[in-house]
XYZ file of C-alpha atoms in Angstrom:
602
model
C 104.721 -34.066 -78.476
C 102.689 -30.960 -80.130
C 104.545 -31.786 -83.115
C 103.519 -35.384 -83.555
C 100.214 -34.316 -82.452
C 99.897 -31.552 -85.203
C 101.370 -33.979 -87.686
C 99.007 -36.195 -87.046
C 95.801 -34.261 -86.934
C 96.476 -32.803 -90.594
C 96.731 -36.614 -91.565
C 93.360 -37.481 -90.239
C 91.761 -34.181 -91.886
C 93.468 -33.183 -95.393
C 92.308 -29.896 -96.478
C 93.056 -28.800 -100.333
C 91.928 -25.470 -100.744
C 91.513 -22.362 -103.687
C 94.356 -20.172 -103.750
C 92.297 -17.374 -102.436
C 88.371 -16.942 -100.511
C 85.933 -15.695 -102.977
C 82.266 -16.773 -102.658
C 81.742 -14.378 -105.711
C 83.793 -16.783 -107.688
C 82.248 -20.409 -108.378
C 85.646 -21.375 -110.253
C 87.204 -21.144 -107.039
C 84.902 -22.874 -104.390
C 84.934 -25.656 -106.893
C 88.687 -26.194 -105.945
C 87.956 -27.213 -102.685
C 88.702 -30.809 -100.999
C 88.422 -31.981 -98.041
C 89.903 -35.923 -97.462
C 89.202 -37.368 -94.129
C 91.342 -40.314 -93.184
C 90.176 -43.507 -91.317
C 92.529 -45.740 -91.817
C 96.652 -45.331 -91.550
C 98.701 -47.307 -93.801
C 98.496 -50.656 -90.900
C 95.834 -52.775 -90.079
C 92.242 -51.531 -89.614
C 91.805 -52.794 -86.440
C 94.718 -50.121 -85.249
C 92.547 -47.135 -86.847
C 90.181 -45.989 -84.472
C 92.154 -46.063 -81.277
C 94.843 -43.887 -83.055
C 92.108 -40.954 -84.119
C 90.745 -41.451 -80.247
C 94.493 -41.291 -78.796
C 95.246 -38.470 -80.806
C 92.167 -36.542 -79.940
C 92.123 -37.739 -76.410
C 95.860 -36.399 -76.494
C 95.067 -33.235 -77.818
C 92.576 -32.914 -75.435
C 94.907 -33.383 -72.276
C 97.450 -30.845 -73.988
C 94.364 -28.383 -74.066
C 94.817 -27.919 -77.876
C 91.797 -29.594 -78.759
C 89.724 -26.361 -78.602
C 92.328 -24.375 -81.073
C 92.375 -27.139 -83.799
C 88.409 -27.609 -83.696
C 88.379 -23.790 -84.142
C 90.823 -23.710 -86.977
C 88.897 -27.111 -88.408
C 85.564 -24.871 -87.609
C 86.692 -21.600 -89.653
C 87.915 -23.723 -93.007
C 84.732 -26.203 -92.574
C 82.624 -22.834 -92.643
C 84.471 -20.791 -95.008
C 85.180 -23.276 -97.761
C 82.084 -25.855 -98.056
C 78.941 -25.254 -95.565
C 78.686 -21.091 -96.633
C 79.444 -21.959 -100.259
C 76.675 -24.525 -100.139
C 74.037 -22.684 -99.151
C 75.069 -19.024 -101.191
C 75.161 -21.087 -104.531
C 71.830 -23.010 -105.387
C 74.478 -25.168 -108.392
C 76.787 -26.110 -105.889
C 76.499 -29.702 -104.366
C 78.517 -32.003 -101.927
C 80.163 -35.358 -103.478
C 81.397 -37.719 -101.723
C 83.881 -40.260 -102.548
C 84.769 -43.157 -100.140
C 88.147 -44.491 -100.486
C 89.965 -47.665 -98.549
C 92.314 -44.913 -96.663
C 89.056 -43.081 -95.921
C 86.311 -40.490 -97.610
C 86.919 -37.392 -99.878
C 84.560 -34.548 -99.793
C 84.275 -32.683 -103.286
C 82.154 -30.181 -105.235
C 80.382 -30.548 -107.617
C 78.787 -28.171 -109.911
C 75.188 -29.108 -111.653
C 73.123 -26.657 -113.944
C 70.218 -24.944 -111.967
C 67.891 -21.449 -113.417
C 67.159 -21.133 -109.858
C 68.869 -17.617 -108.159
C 68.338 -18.188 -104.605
C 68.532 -22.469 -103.522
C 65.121 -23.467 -101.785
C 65.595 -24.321 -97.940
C 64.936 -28.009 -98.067
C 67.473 -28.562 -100.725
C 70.034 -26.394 -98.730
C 69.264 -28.470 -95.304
C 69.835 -31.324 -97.563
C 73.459 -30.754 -98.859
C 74.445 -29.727 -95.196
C 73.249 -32.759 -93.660
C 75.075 -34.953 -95.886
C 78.573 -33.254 -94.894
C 77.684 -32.750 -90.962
C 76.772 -36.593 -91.078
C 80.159 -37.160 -92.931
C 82.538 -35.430 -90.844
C 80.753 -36.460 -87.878
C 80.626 -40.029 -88.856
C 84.241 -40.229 -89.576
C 85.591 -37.575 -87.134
C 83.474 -36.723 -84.231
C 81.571 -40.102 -83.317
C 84.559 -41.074 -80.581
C 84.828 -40.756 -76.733
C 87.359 -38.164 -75.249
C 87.758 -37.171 -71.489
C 88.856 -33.938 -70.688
C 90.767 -33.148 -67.325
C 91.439 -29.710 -67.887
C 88.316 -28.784 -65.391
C 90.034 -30.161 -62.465
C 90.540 -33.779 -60.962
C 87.080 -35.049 -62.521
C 87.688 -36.576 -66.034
C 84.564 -34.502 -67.763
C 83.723 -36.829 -71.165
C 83.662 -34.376 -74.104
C 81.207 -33.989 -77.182
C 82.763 -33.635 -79.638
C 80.078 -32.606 -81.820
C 78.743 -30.125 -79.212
C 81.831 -28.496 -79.424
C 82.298 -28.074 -83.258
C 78.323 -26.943 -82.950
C 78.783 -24.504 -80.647
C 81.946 -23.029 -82.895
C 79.708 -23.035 -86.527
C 76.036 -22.912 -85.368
C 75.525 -18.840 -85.059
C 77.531 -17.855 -88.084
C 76.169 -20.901 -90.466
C 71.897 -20.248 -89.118
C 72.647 -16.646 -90.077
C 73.945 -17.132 -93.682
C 71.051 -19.620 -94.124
C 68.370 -16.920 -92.929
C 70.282 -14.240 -95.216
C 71.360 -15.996 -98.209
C 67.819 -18.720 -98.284
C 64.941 -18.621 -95.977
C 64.901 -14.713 -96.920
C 64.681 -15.551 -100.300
C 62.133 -17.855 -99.590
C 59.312 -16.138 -97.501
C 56.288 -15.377 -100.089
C 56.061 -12.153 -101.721
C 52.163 -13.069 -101.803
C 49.721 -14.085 -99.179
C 47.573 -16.725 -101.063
C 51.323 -18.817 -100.830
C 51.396 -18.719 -97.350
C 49.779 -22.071 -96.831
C 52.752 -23.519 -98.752
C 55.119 -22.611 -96.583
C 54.545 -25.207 -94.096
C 56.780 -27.062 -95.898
C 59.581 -24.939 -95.285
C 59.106 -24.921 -91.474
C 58.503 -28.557 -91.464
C 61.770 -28.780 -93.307
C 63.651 -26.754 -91.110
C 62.268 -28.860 -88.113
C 63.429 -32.022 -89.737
C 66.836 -30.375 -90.413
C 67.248 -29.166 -86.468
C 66.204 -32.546 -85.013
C 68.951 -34.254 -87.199
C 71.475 -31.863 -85.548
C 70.570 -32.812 -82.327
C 70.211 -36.029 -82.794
C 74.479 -35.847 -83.640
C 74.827 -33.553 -80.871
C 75.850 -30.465 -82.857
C 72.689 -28.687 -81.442
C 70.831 -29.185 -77.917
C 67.883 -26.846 -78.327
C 65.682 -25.180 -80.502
C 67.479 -21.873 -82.649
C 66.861 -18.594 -84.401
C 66.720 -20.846 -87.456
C 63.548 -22.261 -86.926
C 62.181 -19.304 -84.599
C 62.451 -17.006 -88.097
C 60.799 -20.180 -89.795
C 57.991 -20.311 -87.838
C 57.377 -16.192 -87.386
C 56.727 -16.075 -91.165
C 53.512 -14.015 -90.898
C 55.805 -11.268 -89.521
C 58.505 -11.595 -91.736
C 55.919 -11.928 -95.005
C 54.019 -8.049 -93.761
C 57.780 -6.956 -93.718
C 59.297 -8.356 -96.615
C 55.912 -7.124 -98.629
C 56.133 -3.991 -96.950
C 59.509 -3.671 -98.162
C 58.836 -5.138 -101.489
C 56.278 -2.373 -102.295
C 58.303 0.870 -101.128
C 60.726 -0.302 -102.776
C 58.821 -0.269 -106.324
C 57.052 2.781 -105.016
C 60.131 4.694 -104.570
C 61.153 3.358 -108.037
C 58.199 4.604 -109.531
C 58.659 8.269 -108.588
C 62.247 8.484 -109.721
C 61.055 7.479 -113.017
C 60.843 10.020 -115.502
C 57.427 11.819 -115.393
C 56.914 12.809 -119.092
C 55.688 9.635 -119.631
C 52.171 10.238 -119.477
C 48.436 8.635 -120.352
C 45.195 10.442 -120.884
C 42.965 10.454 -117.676
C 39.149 11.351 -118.706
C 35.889 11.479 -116.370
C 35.454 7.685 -117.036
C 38.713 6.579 -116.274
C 38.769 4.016 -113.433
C 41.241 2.138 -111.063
C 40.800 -1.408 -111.338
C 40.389 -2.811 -108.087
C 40.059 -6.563 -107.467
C 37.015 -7.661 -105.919
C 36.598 -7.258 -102.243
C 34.256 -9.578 -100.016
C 31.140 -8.510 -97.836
C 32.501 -6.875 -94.998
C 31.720 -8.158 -91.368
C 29.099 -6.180 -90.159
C 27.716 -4.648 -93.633
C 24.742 -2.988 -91.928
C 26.413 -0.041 -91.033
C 27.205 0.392 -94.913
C 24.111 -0.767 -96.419
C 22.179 1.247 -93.998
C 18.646 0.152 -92.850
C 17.116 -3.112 -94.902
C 13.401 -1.694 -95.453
C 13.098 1.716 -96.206
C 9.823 3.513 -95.739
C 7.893 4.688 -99.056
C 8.339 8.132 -98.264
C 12.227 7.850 -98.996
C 11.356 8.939 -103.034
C 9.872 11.730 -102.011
C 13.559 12.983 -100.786
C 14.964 13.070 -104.254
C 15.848 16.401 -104.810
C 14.414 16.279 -108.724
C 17.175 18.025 -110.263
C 19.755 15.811 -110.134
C 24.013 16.046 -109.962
C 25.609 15.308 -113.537
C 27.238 11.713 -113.914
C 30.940 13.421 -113.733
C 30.149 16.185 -110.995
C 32.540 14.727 -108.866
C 34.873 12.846 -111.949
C 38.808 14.271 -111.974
C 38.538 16.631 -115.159
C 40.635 15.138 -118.481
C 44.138 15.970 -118.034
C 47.625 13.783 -118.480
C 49.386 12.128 -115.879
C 52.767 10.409 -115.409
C 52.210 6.834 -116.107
C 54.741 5.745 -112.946
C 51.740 7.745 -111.155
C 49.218 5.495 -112.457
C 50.394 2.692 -111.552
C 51.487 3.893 -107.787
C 48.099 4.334 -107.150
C 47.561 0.819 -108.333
C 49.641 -0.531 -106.141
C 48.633 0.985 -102.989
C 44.639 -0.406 -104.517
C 46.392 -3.506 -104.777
C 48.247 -3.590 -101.119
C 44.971 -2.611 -99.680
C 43.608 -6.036 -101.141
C 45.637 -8.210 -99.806
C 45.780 -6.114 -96.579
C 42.163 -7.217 -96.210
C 42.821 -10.378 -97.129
C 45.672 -10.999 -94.804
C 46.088 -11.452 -90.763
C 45.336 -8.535 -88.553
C 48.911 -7.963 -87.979
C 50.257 -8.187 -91.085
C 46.836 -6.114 -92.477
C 47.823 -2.666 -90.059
C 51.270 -2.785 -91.255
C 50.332 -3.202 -95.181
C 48.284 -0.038 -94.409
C 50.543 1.577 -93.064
C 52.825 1.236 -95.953
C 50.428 2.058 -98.163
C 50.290 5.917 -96.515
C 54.068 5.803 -96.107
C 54.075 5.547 -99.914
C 52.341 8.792 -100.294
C 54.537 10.487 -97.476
C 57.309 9.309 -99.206
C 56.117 10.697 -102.531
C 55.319 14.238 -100.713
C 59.347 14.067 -99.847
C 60.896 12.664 -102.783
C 59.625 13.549 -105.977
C 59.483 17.825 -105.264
C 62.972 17.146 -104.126
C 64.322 14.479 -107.050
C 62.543 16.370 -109.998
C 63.473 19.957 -108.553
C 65.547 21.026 -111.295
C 63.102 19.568 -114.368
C 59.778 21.041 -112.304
C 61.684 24.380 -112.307
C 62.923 24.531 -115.929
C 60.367 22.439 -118.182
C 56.769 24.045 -118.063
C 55.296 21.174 -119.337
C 56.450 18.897 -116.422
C 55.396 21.057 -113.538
C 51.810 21.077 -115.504
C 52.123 17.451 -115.477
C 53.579 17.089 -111.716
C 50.409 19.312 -110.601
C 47.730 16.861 -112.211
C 49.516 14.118 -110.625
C 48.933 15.538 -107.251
C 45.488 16.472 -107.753
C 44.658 12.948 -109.335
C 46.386 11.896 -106.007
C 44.205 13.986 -103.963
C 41.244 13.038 -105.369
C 42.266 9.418 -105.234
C 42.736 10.015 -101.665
C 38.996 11.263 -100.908
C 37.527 8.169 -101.107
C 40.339 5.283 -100.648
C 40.065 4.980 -96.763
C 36.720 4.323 -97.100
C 36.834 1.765 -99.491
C 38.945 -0.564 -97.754
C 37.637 0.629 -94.059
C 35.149 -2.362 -93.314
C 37.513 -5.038 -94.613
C 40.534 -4.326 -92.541
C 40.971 -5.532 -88.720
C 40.210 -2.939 -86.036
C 41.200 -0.315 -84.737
C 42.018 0.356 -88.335
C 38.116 -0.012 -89.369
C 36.904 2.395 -86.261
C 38.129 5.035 -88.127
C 41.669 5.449 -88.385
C 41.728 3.785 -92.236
C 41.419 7.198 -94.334
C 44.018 9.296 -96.234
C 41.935 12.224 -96.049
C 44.153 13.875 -94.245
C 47.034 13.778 -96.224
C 44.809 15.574 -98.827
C 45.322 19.229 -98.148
C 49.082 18.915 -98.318
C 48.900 17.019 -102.319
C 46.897 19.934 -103.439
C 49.187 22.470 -102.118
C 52.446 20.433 -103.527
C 50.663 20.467 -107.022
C 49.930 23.801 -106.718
C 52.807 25.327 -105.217
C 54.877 24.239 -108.234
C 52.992 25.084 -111.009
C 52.428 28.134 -108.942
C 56.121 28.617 -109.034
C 56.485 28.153 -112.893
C 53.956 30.954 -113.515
C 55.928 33.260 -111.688
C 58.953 32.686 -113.709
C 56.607 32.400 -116.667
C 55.323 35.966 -115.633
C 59.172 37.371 -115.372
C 59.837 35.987 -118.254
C 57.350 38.144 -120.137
C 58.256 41.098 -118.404
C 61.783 41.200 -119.238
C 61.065 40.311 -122.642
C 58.333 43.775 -122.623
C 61.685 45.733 -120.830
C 63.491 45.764 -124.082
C 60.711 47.943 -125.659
C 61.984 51.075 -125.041
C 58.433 52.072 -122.544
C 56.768 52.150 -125.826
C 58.142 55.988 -126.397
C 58.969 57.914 -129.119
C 58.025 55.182 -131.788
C 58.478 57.405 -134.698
C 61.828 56.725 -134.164
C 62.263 53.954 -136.837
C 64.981 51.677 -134.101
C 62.802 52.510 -130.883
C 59.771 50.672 -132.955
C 61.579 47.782 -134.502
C 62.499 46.903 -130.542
C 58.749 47.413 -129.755
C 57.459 44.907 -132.200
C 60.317 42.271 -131.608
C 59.172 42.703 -127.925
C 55.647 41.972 -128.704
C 56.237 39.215 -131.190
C 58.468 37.193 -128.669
C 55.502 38.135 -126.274
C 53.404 36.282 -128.408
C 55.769 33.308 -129.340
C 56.322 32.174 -125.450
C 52.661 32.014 -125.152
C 52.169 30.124 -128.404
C 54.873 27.790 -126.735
C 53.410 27.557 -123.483
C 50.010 27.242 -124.947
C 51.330 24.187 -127.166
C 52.913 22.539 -124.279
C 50.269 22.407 -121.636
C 48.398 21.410 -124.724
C 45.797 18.481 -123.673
C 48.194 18.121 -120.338
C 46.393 20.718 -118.030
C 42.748 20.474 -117.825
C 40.985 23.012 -120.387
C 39.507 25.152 -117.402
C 43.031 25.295 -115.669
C 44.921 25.829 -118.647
C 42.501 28.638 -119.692
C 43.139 30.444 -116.933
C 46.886 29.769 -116.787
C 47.306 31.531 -120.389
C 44.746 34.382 -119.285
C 46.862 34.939 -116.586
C 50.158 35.247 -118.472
C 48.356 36.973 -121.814
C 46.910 39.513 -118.903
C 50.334 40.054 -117.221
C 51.745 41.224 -120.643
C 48.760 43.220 -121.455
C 48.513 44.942 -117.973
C 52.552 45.937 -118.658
C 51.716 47.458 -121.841
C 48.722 49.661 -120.880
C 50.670 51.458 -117.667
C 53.244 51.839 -120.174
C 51.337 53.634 -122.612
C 49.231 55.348 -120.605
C 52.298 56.897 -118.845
C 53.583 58.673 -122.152
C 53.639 62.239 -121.986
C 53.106 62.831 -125.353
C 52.363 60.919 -128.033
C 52.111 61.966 -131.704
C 50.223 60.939 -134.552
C 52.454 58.878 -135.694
C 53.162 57.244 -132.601
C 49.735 56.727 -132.429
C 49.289 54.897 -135.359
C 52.380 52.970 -134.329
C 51.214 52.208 -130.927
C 47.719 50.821 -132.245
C 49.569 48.722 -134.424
C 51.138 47.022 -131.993
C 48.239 46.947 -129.946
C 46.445 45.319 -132.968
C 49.044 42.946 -133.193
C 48.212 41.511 -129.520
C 44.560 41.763 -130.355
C 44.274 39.573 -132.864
C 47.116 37.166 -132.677
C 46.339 36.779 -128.409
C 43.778 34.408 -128.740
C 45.397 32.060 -130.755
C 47.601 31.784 -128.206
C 44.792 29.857 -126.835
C 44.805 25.980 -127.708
C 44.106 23.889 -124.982
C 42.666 20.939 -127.186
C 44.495 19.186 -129.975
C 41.853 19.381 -132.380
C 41.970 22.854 -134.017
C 38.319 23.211 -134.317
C 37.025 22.584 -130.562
C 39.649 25.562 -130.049
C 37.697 28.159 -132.151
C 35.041 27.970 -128.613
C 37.942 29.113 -126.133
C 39.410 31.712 -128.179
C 36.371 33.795 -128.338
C 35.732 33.585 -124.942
C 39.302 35.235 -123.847
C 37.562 38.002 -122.137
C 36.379 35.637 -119.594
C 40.190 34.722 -118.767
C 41.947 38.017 -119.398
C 40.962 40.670 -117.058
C 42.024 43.691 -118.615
C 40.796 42.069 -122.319
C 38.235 45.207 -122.668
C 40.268 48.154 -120.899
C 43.324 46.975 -123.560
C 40.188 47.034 -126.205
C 39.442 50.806 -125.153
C 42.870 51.574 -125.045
C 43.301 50.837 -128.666
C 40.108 52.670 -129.382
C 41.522 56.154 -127.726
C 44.760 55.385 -130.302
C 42.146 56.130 -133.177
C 39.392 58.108 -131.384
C 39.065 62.027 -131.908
C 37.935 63.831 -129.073
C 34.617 63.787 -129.196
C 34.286 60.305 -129.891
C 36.303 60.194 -126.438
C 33.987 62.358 -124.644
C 31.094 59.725 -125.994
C 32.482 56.611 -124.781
C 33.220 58.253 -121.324
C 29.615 59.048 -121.220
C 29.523 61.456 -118.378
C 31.402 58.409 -116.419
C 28.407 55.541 -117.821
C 30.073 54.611 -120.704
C 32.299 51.683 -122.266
C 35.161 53.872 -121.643
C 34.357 54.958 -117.608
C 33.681 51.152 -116.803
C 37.586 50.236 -117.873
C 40.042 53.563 -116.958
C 39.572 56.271 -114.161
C 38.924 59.761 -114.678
C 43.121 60.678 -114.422
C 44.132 57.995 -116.737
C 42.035 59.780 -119.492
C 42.805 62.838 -119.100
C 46.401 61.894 -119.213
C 45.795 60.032 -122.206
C 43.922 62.975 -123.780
C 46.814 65.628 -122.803
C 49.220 63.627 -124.716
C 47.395 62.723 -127.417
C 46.214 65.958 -128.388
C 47.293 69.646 -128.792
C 46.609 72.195 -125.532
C 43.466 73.771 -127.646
C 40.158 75.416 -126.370
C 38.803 72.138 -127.873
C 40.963 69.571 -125.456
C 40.215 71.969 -122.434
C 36.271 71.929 -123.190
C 36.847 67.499 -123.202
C 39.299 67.571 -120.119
C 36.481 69.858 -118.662
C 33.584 66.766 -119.482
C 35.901 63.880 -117.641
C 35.087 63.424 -114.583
């Protein structure tokens, strides 16, 4: 009896299917057929009884269930998922005397994702279809005791495809189809309206009784929109700071974040302050008045992917004002998880470049500054124009200032320090500056100095109109005074030193003297340079004790004893009273003469 039965029931629903499942494949889904028969080979008026005796037959076996559910997987598998994943894909149907054949067909479309209404559309048409020609037909079921129980067909195949076909249509369409901009909400009424239509049709065939998640995550758009946007921009935030940061633009005093135009906020008194102030308000004015730049970010270089994260968190707090309150707090909220998630991931991302490349960990600290000072003020822009509690006072990123400054900081921090070790080991190979009458003990003095002098004309190239001119300034004063500071302990350590290690030693000295400051470029144009070179005293600490230095190389001993001054001289100001005498016991002879000048230091 099972037999006949089976035999039967793959009569009335022919399935030709692709040799294998693969909704990646189009080639394949296009394979599929599906032939439902009406009529057997005798007289129409024999047809329907024999689909309701087979199916009431089935049903009194208790296999009813198990085909529906094998009929359920295939119908799913092979034509209502492919449907809705590929927007090209449509249903044909071809109606024959022995009954109808479902097909594919494949039609031309630019479109990546298919809109909802056209999806509801080609799902309809086979629903309708197989439940026209298979479902539409009265069956008792007495499997539930004595009572004969009349069975819905429909209800029944619904109840088998309805949870996994609503969730491929959320994740492979209405997804796709929630706006990535608030202005298009409006327009997706249409959409909900759609999906309305499409649920009432279903019920009105019995596959559905009540209303589902489909039309639930319709309707809860707002929600959806804040968290697809929300999504949408951390996603091109994180983007942004895995892109390469040498890309970089100029940043001057004048430079400005275009922001689009924001409306009067509710309650503008408390911003505009009182409406008729009292003629004695002039009088306040402090006459000497702040420049136009006093508080301006000074001109440095940035990363470009920095630029234009800070444009999009102006641009999220726009439509954040212009959106509903609940949608408005979590835009905000993205907009300082952006900057949390920059604190994390771009130190941790870039490590090994910030650690190696001087230039980038110059260019990494003006990108947290710019940050920082972005920061200051951007709460306060958007404050009155967002929903409360945000506008009472919680809408400010002030507080995620401190820790962008000290990220900037820390890591160009960091690159000085193995700038600084860098110099010293380079100054190691100089043999303590001793004995430089020894022709090999000289040669690795001067190749010490001159590589001294080429890492700084490096560095100084490199953070070359990237730092800002008073940071950079100070970053090559610091690194010129490290090697200068080496090289005076060292000397003034010798023992002895002869005459012509003297002359040797001031050589070398000269050498630093003159070719230092050119060290010092932190403008591209040659001649604005001239301006920071001559002021290197200001940036290098020990410029005048390294001056005096070189002047003891030369000086005889009474021109020593001058420049000390009885301790209110050039000389006094720069070294202590044991350094010179130290110098003067190993520049000169033990004589009555260097006794009487040891005898005037002190």
């Amino acid at each position: 009896m099972l037999y006949h039965l089976g035999e039967e029931w793959q009569q009335l629903a022919v399935w030709k299917l692709p040799p294998s499942i693969e909704h990646s494949n189009l080639d394949m889904v296009l394979k599929t057929e599906l032939r439902l028969c009406t009529l057997s080979s005798s007289e129409e008026s024999v047809t329907v009884p024999l689909l309701a005796s087979v199916l009431q037959a089935l049903a009194i076996l208790g296999e009813l269930n198990t085909k529906l559910k094998f009929f359920s997987q295939l119908l799913l598998n092979y034509i209502l998922k492919p449907l809705v994943i590929y927007p090209s894909l449509h249903a044909q149907v071809e109606t024959q005397p022995q009954g109808v054949i479902l097909r594919f067909e494949n039609v031309e479309t630019d479109q990546e994702h298919p809109p909802p209404a056209d999806v509801f559309l080609k799902l309809k048409l086979v629903l309708e279809l197989i439940h026209k020609h298979l479902l539409d037909v009265n069956v008792e079921d007495s499997q539930r005791g004595d009572l004969l129980s009349k069975v819905i067909l429909a209800e029944v195949l619904g109840d088998m495809i309805w949870e996994e076909i609503s969730e491929t249509i959320i994740k492979d369409c209405l997804v796709y189809s929630i706006p990535t901009n608030s202005t298009k909400l409006e327009q997706y009424e249409e959409v909900i309206k759609s999906t309305e239509e499409f649920e009432n049709a279903l019920k009105d065939m019995k596959y559905l009784k009540d209303a589902t998640e489909l039309l639930k995550y319709a309707r809860n758009v707002n929600a959806h929109f804040a968290s697809k946007k929300c999504q949408d921009v951390i996603v091109t935030a994180r983007n942004l700071m895995t892109s390469e940061i040498h890309n970089t633009v100029k940043i001057t005093p004048e430079s400005k974040v275009i922001v689009p135009k924001l409306p009067s906020p509710k309650g503008s008194e408390k911003v505009k302050g009182s409406k008729n102030p009292t003629e004695e308000t002039p009088a306040l004015e402090n006459e000497v008045k702040l420049g136009q730049h006093t508080f301006s970010l000074p001109s440095c270089r940035i990363s470009e992917s920095v630029e234009k994260l800070m444009e999009l968190a102006y641009h999220t707090l726009s439509e954040a004002t212009a959106s509903n309150k609940p949608c408005a707090i979590q835009l905000f909220y993205t907009v300082r998880n952006i900057f949390h998630l920059f604190y994390d991931v771009v130190p941790t991302y870039h490590k090994e470049n910030l650690q190696k490349l001087p230039q980038l960990s110059a260019i990494h600290h003006n990108n947290c500054m710019f940050i920082a000072h972005h920061l200051l003020t951007l709460g306060h822009q958007f404050r009155y124009h967002l929903p409360t509690p945000i506008s009472d006072g919680a809408a400010t990123f002030v507080d995620l200032v401190p820790g962008f400054r000290k990220l900037g900081t820390e890591a160009f921090l960091a690159q000085m320090r193995s700038q600084k070790a860098d110099l010293l080991e380079r100054l190691s190979s100089a043999k303590n500056f001793s004995n430089m009458e020894d022709k090999e003990n000289y040669i690795a003095a001067h190749k010490a100095i001159r590589q001294v002098i080429h890492q700084l004309g490096c560095l100084g190239k490199v953070w070359q109109d990237v730092l800002p001119v008073a940071i950079y300034c100070n970053a090559m004063g610091t690194l010129l005074n490290t090697a200068i500071m080496e090289m005076i302990s060292k000397i003034a350590a010798l023992e002895d030193i002869s005459t012509e290690d003297g002359e040797r030693l001031y050589t070398l000295c000269r050498t630093v003297i003159e070719e230092g400051p050119l060290v010092f470029t932190p403008l591209p144009e040659e001649s604005k340079n001239k301006k920071y070179q001559e002021e290197v005293p200001l940036y290098v600490q020990k410029w005048m004790k390294f001056k005096e230095l070189i002047i003891i190389l030369q000086a005889s001993l009474q021109e020593i004893v001058d420049r000390w001054a009885d301790g209110k001289g050039p000389l006094a100001v720069e070294f202590s009273t044991n350094e010179v005498k130290s110098l003067i016991r190993a520049l000169f002879q033990n004589t009555e003469r260097r006794a009487a000048a040891l005898a005037r230091i002190k």
